[in-house]
Each structure stands twice: as C-alpha cells, then as structure tokens.
Amino acid sequence: MLVAFSVSPLGAGESVTAAVADAVRVVRDSGLPHRTDAMFTTIEGEWDECMEVVRLATEAVGRHAGRVSLVLKADIRPGHTGELTGKVARLEAELTR
C-alpha cells in the first residue's frame, strides 16, 4: 500500500516549516519506506502501519495549531511491495522505449 499525504496546521501563521518538519520526523522514525517532496510525503507499508504514521504525523502537526488540514491518497494493492520505487522505474522504462 502506498499512502501519499499532506498535513499542515491551520491558523499557525504563514510559515509551516516547523510543523511539517515534526510530521516528517514521525515518518522517518517509522522505518517505513518513504519519499517527501514539496507537496506530499508518500509512505509504503501495510494498512495499519501506514494509518498509524499518518495519525502520529497529524498529531505532531496539531501541537502547532488548534486545527489541522490532512489530504490523503492511497494506492491499495495487496501483495505488492517495493512500489514506491517500482512504479517510477516502470514509468521511466516506458519513457525510454
């Protein structure tokens, strides 16, 4: 399962860097395969472990403000692992054909 999510405090001012850093620390500490870009963090794992990381990251951001925005997208494909890099590798291979 891949879960891409974005979590941000609401009403905490213009810069959300510290809050987002706290969320990314949770992701990194989880040990799950992950990738963070300018808009989302994507994690790979089983349902329960991914949702736990999202919950903990959301709580970390919540310590910065009384309201939190969470955007989540999941690719649920039982029996498949390594898709965090595998999907991109297949795309790149197709583009070079």
mmCIF file of N, CA and C in Angstrom:
data_model
loop_
_atom_site.group_PDB
_atom_site.id
_atom_site.type_symbol
_atom_site.label_atom_id
_atom_site.label_comp_id
_atom_site.label_asym_id
_atom_site.label_seq_id
_atom_site.Cartn_x
_atom_site.Cartn_y
_atom_site.Cartn_z
ATOM 1 N N MET A 1 0.837 -1.174 0.000
ATOM 2 C CA MET A 1 0.000 0.000 0.000
ATOM 3 C C MET A 1 0.882 1.236 0.000
ATOM 4 N N LEU A 2 0.533 2.175 -0.869
ATOM 5 C CA LEU A 2 1.177 3.483 -0.859
ATOM 6 C C LEU A 2 0.181 4.494 -0.316
ATOM 7 N N VAL A 3 0.651 5.363 0.558
ATOM 8 C CA VAL A 3 -0.182 6.445 1.082
ATOM 9 C C VAL A 3 0.578 7.750 0.899
ATOM 10 N N ALA A 4 0.007 8.644 0.106
ATOM 11 C CA ALA A 4 0.561 9.984 -0.058
ATOM 12 C C ALA A 4 -0.284 10.919 0.791
ATOM 13 N N PHE A 5 0.369 11.711 1.616
ATOM 14 C CA PHE A 5 -0.397 12.623 2.455
ATOM 15 C C PHE A 5 0.322 13.945 2.652
ATOM 16 N N SER A 6 -0.491 14.937 2.922
ATOM 17 C CA SER A 6 -0.014 16.276 3.225
ATOM 18 C C SER A 6 -0.747 16.723 4.479
ATOM 19 N N VAL A 7 -0.005 17.170 5.454
ATOM 20 C CA VAL A 7 -0.616 17.613 6.706
ATOM 21 C C VAL A 7 -0.025 18.980 7.053
ATOM 22 N N SER A 8 -0.909 19.894 7.427
ATOM 23 C CA SER A 8 -0.474 21.262 7.675
ATOM 24 C C SER A 8 -1.329 21.893 8.770
ATOM 25 N N PRO A 9 -0.726 22.716 9.628
ATOM 26 C CA PRO A 9 -1.512 23.411 10.642
ATOM 27 C C PRO A 9 -2.301 24.554 10.012
ATOM 28 N N LEU A 10 -3.450 24.815 10.542
ATOM 29 C CA LEU A 10 -4.260 25.959 10.096
ATOM 30 C C LEU A 10 -4.259 27.010 11.191
ATOM 31 N N GLY A 11 -4.051 28.252 10.796
ATOM 32 C CA GLY A 11 -4.071 29.348 11.756
ATOM 33 C C GLY A 11 -2.783 29.513 12.533
ATOM 34 N N ALA A 12 -1.703 28.909 12.030
ATOM 35 C CA ALA A 12 -0.428 28.986 12.743
ATOM 36 C C ALA A 12 0.525 29.987 12.113
ATOM 37 N N GLY A 13 0.021 30.815 11.210
ATOM 38 C CA GLY A 13 0.871 31.794 10.550
ATOM 39 C C GLY A 13 1.249 31.344 9.154
ATOM 40 N N GLU A 14 2.040 32.167 8.489
ATOM 41 C CA GLU A 14 2.381 31.907 7.088
ATOM 42 C C GLU A 14 3.334 30.734 6.914
ATOM 43 N N SER A 15 4.350 30.615 7.757
ATOM 44 C CA SER A 15 5.315 29.532 7.628
ATOM 45 C C SER A 15 4.863 28.312 8.424
ATOM 46 N N VAL A 16 4.894 27.160 7.767
ATOM 47 C CA VAL A 16 4.510 25.910 8.434
ATOM 48 C C VAL A 16 5.698 24.950 8.514
ATOM 49 N N THR A 17 6.893 25.447 8.281
ATOM 50 C CA THR A 17 8.081 24.610 8.202
ATOM 51 C C THR A 17 8.300 23.782 9.464
ATOM 52 N N ALA A 18 8.227 24.385 10.624
ATOM 53 C CA ALA A 18 8.488 23.644 11.869
ATOM 54 C C ALA A 18 7.464 22.535 12.075
ATOM 55 N N ALA A 19 6.213 22.821 11.792
ATOM 56 C CA ALA A 19 5.169 21.816 11.965
ATOM 57 C C ALA A 19 5.349 20.659 10.986
ATOM 58 N N VAL A 20 5.642 20.981 9.737
ATOM 59 C CA VAL A 20 5.848 19.940 8.726
ATOM 60 C C VAL A 20 7.090 19.128 9.066
ATOM 61 N N ALA A 21 8.118 19.767 9.565
ATOM 62 C CA ALA A 21 9.333 19.041 9.971
ATOM 63 C C ALA A 21 9.008 18.030 11.063
ATOM 64 N N ASP A 22 8.150 18.391 11.994
ATOM 65 C CA ASP A 22 7.753 17.448 13.041
ATOM 66 C C ASP A 22 7.027 16.242 12.445
ATOM 67 N N ALA A 23 6.198 16.473 11.445
ATOM 68 C CA ALA A 23 5.492 15.375 10.782
ATOM 69 C C ALA A 23 6.470 14.478 10.034
ATOM 70 N N VAL A 24 7.429 15.077 9.347
ATOM 71 C CA VAL A 24 8.404 14.291 8.590
ATOM 72 C C VAL A 24 9.294 13.490 9.539
ATOM 73 N N ARG A 25 9.593 14.025 10.709
ATOM 74 C CA ARG A 25 10.358 13.265 11.713
ATOM 75 C C ARG A 25 9.611 11.988 12.094
ATOM 76 N N VAL A 26 8.299 12.100 12.261
ATOM 77 C CA VAL A 26 7.484 10.924 12.578
ATOM 78 C C VAL A 26 7.621 9.886 11.465
ATOM 79 N N VAL A 27 7.527 10.336 10.227
ATOM 80 C CA VAL A 27 7.649 9.431 9.083
ATOM 81 C C VAL A 27 9.023 8.763 9.085
ATOM 82 N N ARG A 28 10.056 9.527 9.235
ATOM 83 C CA ARG A 28 11.415 8.968 9.212
ATOM 84 C C ARG A 28 11.644 7.996 10.357
ATOM 85 N N ASP A 29 11.119 8.322 11.519
ATOM 86 C CA ASP A 29 11.274 7.446 12.679
ATOM 87 C C ASP A 29 10.477 6.150 12.544
ATOM 88 N N SER A 30 9.491 6.129 11.650
ATOM 89 C CA SER A 30 8.640 4.946 11.498
ATOM 90 C C SER A 30 9.380 3.767 10.891
ATOM 91 N N GLY A 31 10.421 4.046 10.130
ATOM 92 C CA GLY A 31 11.150 2.981 9.455
ATOM 93 C C GLY A 31 10.506 2.518 8.158
ATOM 94 N N LEU A 32 9.347 3.059 7.804
ATOM 95 C CA LEU A 32 8.697 2.687 6.548
ATOM 96 C C LEU A 32 9.420 3.340 5.372
ATOM 97 N N PRO A 33 9.436 2.689 4.215
ATOM 98 C CA PRO A 33 9.950 3.348 3.026
ATOM 99 C C PRO A 33 9.129 4.621 2.780
ATOM 100 N N HIS A 34 9.809 5.698 2.432
ATOM 101 C CA HIS A 34 9.098 6.974 2.270
ATOM 102 C C HIS A 34 9.840 7.886 1.303
ATOM 103 N N ARG A 35 9.114 8.867 0.835
ATOM 104 C CA ARG A 35 9.678 9.916 -0.016
ATOM 105 C C ARG A 35 8.907 11.195 0.286
ATOM 106 N N THR A 36 9.619 12.284 0.482
ATOM 107 C CA THR A 36 8.990 13.578 0.721
ATOM 108 C C THR A 36 9.368 14.523 -0.406
ATOM 109 N N ASP A 37 8.362 15.218 -0.953
ATOM 110 C CA ASP A 37 8.641 16.248 -1.951
ATOM 111 C C ASP A 37 8.003 17.543 -1.494
ATOM 112 N N ALA A 38 7.908 18.499 -2.363
ATOM 113 C CA ALA A 38 7.426 19.832 -1.976
ATOM 114 C C ALA A 38 5.957 19.849 -1.554
ATOM 115 N N MET A 39 5.187 18.852 -1.967
ATOM 116 C CA MET A 39 3.748 18.884 -1.704
ATOM 117 C C MET A 39 3.235 17.733 -0.835
ATOM 118 N N PHE A 40 3.859 16.560 -0.919
ATOM 119 C CA PHE A 40 3.361 15.372 -0.228
ATOM 120 C C PHE A 40 4.507 14.540 0.329
ATOM 121 N N THR A 41 4.166 13.702 1.280
ATOM 122 C CA THR A 41 5.036 12.622 1.725
ATOM 123 C C THR A 41 4.321 11.331 1.379
ATOM 124 N N THR A 42 5.048 10.398 0.770
ATOM 125 C CA THR A 42 4.483 9.101 0.429
ATOM 126 C C THR A 42 5.183 8.045 1.260
ATOM 127 N N ILE A 43 4.385 7.163 1.854
ATOM 128 C CA ILE A 43 4.918 6.062 2.648
ATOM 129 C C ILE A 43 4.405 4.750 2.065
ATOM 130 N N GLU A 44 5.129 3.666 2.339
ATOM 131 C CA GLU A 44 4.713 2.355 1.861
ATOM 132 C C GLU A 44 4.715 1.368 3.013
ATOM 133 N N GLY A 45 3.625 0.613 3.123
ATOM 134 C CA GLY A 45 3.539 -0.395 4.172
ATOM 135 C C GLY A 45 2.155 -1.014 4.195
ATOM 136 N N GLU A 46 1.871 -1.704 5.267
ATOM 137 C CA GLU A 46 0.549 -2.298 5.463
ATOM 138 C C GLU A 46 -0.412 -1.226 5.970
ATOM 139 N N TRP A 47 -1.701 -1.498 5.802
ATOM 140 C CA TRP A 47 -2.758 -0.538 6.164
ATOM 141 C C TRP A 47 -2.553 0.039 7.559
ATOM 142 N N ASP A 48 -2.486 -0.828 8.569
ATOM 143 C CA ASP A 48 -2.426 -0.358 9.954
ATOM 144 C C ASP A 48 -1.169 0.464 10.229
ATOM 145 N N GLU A 49 -0.039 0.038 9.709
ATOM 146 C CA GLU A 49 1.176 0.786 9.991
ATOM 147 C C GLU A 49 1.186 2.137 9.262
ATOM 148 N N CYS A 50 0.657 2.185 8.052
ATOM 149 C CA CYS A 50 0.575 3.467 7.335
ATOM 150 C C CYS A 50 -0.376 4.430 8.042
ATOM 151 N N MET A 51 -1.534 3.935 8.431
ATOM 152 C CA MET A 51 -2.510 4.810 9.092
ATOM 153 C C MET A 51 -1.996 5.301 10.442
ATOM 154 N N GLU A 52 -1.224 4.478 11.119
ATOM 155 C CA GLU A 52 -0.632 4.902 12.399
ATOM 156 C C GLU A 52 0.362 6.037 12.172
ATOM 157 N N VAL A 53 1.165 5.940 11.135
ATOM 158 C CA VAL A 53 2.120 7.013 10.830
ATOM 159 C C VAL A 53 1.371 8.294 10.476
ATOM 160 N N VAL A 54 0.324 8.189 9.677
ATOM 161 C CA VAL A 54 -0.467 9.373 9.327
ATOM 162 C C VAL A 54 -1.069 9.982 10.588
ATOM 163 N N ARG A 55 -1.602 9.142 11.466
ATOM 164 C CA ARG A 55 -2.196 9.649 12.720
ATOM 165 C C ARG A 55 -1.155 10.373 13.566
ATOM 166 N N LEU A 56 -0.001 9.745 13.754
ATOM 167 C CA LEU A 56 1.044 10.355 14.575
ATOM 168 C C LEU A 56 1.591 11.641 13.954
ATOM 169 N N ALA A 57 1.730 11.671 12.637
ATOM 170 C CA ALA A 57 2.193 12.884 11.957
ATOM 171 C C ALA A 57 1.170 14.002 12.103
ATOM 172 N N THR A 58 -0.104 13.650 12.010
ATOM 173 C CA THR A 58 -1.168 14.647 12.176
ATOM 174 C C THR A 58 -1.178 15.192 13.599
ATOM 175 N N GLU A 59 -0.990 14.318 14.571
ATOM 176 C CA GLU A 59 -0.917 14.776 15.970
ATOM 177 C C GLU A 59 0.290 15.681 16.192
ATOM 178 N N ALA A 60 1.419 15.359 15.560
ATOM 179 C CA ALA A 60 2.617 16.199 15.701
ATOM 180 C C ALA A 60 2.356 17.596 15.169
ATOM 181 N N VAL A 61 1.693 17.681 14.025
ATOM 182 C CA VAL A 61 1.355 18.992 13.455
ATOM 183 C C VAL A 61 0.335 19.699 14.337
ATOM 184 N N GLY A 62 -0.587 18.957 14.911
ATOM 185 C CA GLY A 62 -1.616 19.533 15.768
ATOM 186 C C GLY A 62 -1.065 20.225 16.998
ATOM 187 N N ARG A 63 0.136 19.880 17.398
ATOM 188 C CA ARG A 63 0.748 20.567 18.541
ATOM 189 C C ARG A 63 1.143 22.005 18.195
ATOM 190 N N HIS A 64 1.097 22.349 16.909
ATOM 191 C CA HIS A 64 1.444 23.697 16.456
ATOM 192 C C HIS A 64 0.222 24.593 16.267
ATOM 193 N N ALA A 65 -0.962 24.010 16.247
ATOM 194 C CA ALA A 65 -2.173 24.801 15.996
ATOM 195 C C ALA A 65 -3.391 24.007 16.469
ATOM 196 N N GLY A 66 -4.477 24.705 16.659
ATOM 197 C CA GLY A 66 -5.699 24.066 17.103
ATOM 198 C C GLY A 66 -6.480 23.388 15.991
ATOM 199 N N ARG A 67 -6.031 23.548 14.756
ATOM 200 C CA ARG A 67 -6.726 22.963 13.609
ATOM 201 C C ARG A 67 -5.699 22.466 12.607
ATOM 202 N N VAL A 68 -5.988 21.310 11.993
ATOM 203 C CA VAL A 68 -5.045 20.675 11.070
ATOM 204 C C VAL A 68 -5.781 20.288 9.794
ATOM 205 N N SER A 69 -5.118 20.497 8.665
ATOM 206 C CA SER A 69 -5.623 20.046 7.375
ATOM 207 C C SER A 69 -4.844 18.798 6.964
ATOM 208 N N LEU A 70 -5.571 17.744 6.570
ATOM 209 C CA LEU A 70 -4.951 16.499 6.125
ATOM 210 C C LEU A 70 -5.531 16.123 4.771
ATOM 211 N N VAL A 71 -4.647 15.922 3.799
ATOM 212 C CA VAL A 71 -5.028 15.422 2.479
ATOM 213 C C VAL A 71 -4.349 14.069 2.327
ATOM 214 N N LEU A 72 -5.122 13.059 1.924
ATOM 215 C CA LEU A 72 -4.590 11.703 1.858
ATOM 216 C C LEU A 72 -5.054 11.009 0.586
ATOM 217 N N LYS A 73 -4.126 10.308 -0.060
ATOM 218 C CA LYS A 73 -4.452 9.495 -1.233
ATOM 219 C C LYS A 73 -3.746 8.159 -1.052
ATOM 220 N N ALA A 74 -4.467 7.056 -1.326
ATOM 221 C CA ALA A 74 -3.883 5.731 -1.126
ATOM 222 C C ALA A 74 -4.003 4.882 -2.380
ATOM 223 N N ASP A 75 -2.988 4.076 -2.620
ATOM 224 C CA ASP A 75 -2.980 3.061 -3.673
ATOM 225 C C ASP A 75 -2.937 1.723 -2.936
ATOM 226 N N ILE A 76 -4.083 1.060 -2.865
ATOM 227 C CA ILE A 76 -4.207 -0.177 -2.103
ATOM 228 C C ILE A 76 -4.133 -1.346 -3.075
ATOM 229 N N ARG A 77 -3.012 -2.074 -3.009
ATOM 230 C CA ARG A 77 -2.777 -3.174 -3.938
ATOM 231 C C ARG A 77 -2.137 -4.330 -3.161
ATOM 232 N N PRO A 78 -2.975 -5.162 -2.528
ATOM 233 C CA PRO A 78 -2.453 -6.255 -1.702
ATOM 234 C C PRO A 78 -1.471 -7.140 -2.466
ATOM 235 N N GLY A 79 -0.439 -7.565 -1.751
ATOM 236 C CA GLY A 79 0.548 -8.470 -2.330
ATOM 237 C C GLY A 79 1.672 -7.805 -3.089
ATOM 238 N N HIS A 80 1.633 -6.497 -3.216
ATOM 239 C CA HIS A 80 2.688 -5.779 -3.940
ATOM 240 C C HIS A 80 3.506 -4.952 -2.960
ATOM 241 N N THR A 81 4.807 -5.076 -3.056
ATOM 242 C CA THR A 81 5.711 -4.253 -2.257
ATOM 243 C C THR A 81 6.744 -3.636 -3.189
ATOM 244 N N GLY A 82 7.481 -2.669 -2.670
ATOM 245 C CA GLY A 82 8.502 -2.012 -3.480
ATOM 246 C C GLY A 82 7.936 -1.068 -4.526
ATOM 247 N N GLU A 83 6.682 -0.714 -4.380
ATOM 248 C CA GLU A 83 6.030 0.119 -5.380
ATOM 249 C C GLU A 83 6.419 1.594 -5.277
ATOM 250 N N LEU A 84 6.964 2.012 -4.160
ATOM 251 C CA LEU A 84 7.405 3.405 -4.015
ATOM 252 C C LEU A 84 8.427 3.739 -5.105
ATOM 253 N N THR A 85 9.295 2.801 -5.399
ATOM 254 C CA THR A 85 10.269 2.998 -6.472
ATOM 255 C C THR A 85 9.878 2.244 -7.734
ATOM 256 N N GLY A 86 9.182 1.138 -7.589
ATOM 257 C CA GLY A 86 8.834 0.303 -8.733
ATOM 258 C C GLY A 86 7.956 0.992 -9.755
ATOM 259 N N LYS A 87 6.968 1.737 -9.271
ATOM 260 C CA LYS A 87 6.069 2.441 -10.198
ATOM 261 C C LYS A 87 6.836 3.459 -11.043
ATOM 262 N N VAL A 88 7.747 4.161 -10.401
ATOM 263 C CA VAL A 88 8.531 5.175 -11.107
ATOM 264 C C VAL A 88 9.494 4.502 -12.086
ATOM 265 N N ALA A 89 10.100 3.392 -11.678
ATOM 266 C CA ALA A 89 11.030 2.683 -12.570
ATOM 267 C C ALA A 89 10.310 2.191 -13.821
ATOM 268 N N ARG A 90 9.091 1.662 -13.672
ATOM 269 C CA ARG A 90 8.333 1.206 -14.842
ATOM 270 C C ARG A 90 7.973 2.376 -15.756
ATOM 271 N N LEU A 91 7.644 3.499 -15.184
ATOM 272 C CA LEU A 91 7.333 4.682 -15.981
ATOM 273 C C LEU A 91 8.565 5.149 -16.759
ATOM 274 N N GLU A 92 9.702 5.226 -16.070
ATOM 275 C CA GLU A 92 10.930 5.663 -16.734
ATOM 276 C C GLU A 92 11.307 4.707 -17.866
ATOM 277 N N ALA A 93 11.144 3.409 -17.633
ATOM 278 C CA ALA A 93 11.446 2.428 -18.673
ATOM 279 C C ALA A 93 10.549 2.640 -19.888
ATOM 280 N N GLU A 94 9.292 2.920 -19.663
ATOM 281 C CA GLU A 94 8.360 3.152 -20.755
ATOM 282 C C GLU A 94 8.739 4.418 -21.526
ATOM 283 N N LEU A 95 9.178 5.438 -20.806
ATOM 284 C CA LEU A 95 9.533 6.700 -21.455
ATOM 285 C C LEU A 95 10.781 6.563 -22.332
ATOM 286 N N THR A 96 11.639 5.622 -22.019
ATOM 287 C CA THR A 96 12.855 5.452 -22.815
ATOM 288 C C THR A 96 12.670 4.480 -23.972
ATOM 289 N N ARG A 97 11.497 3.855 -24.075
ATOM 290 C CA ARG A 97 11.234 2.934 -25.196
ATOM 291 C C ARG A 97 10.968 3.691 -26.466
#
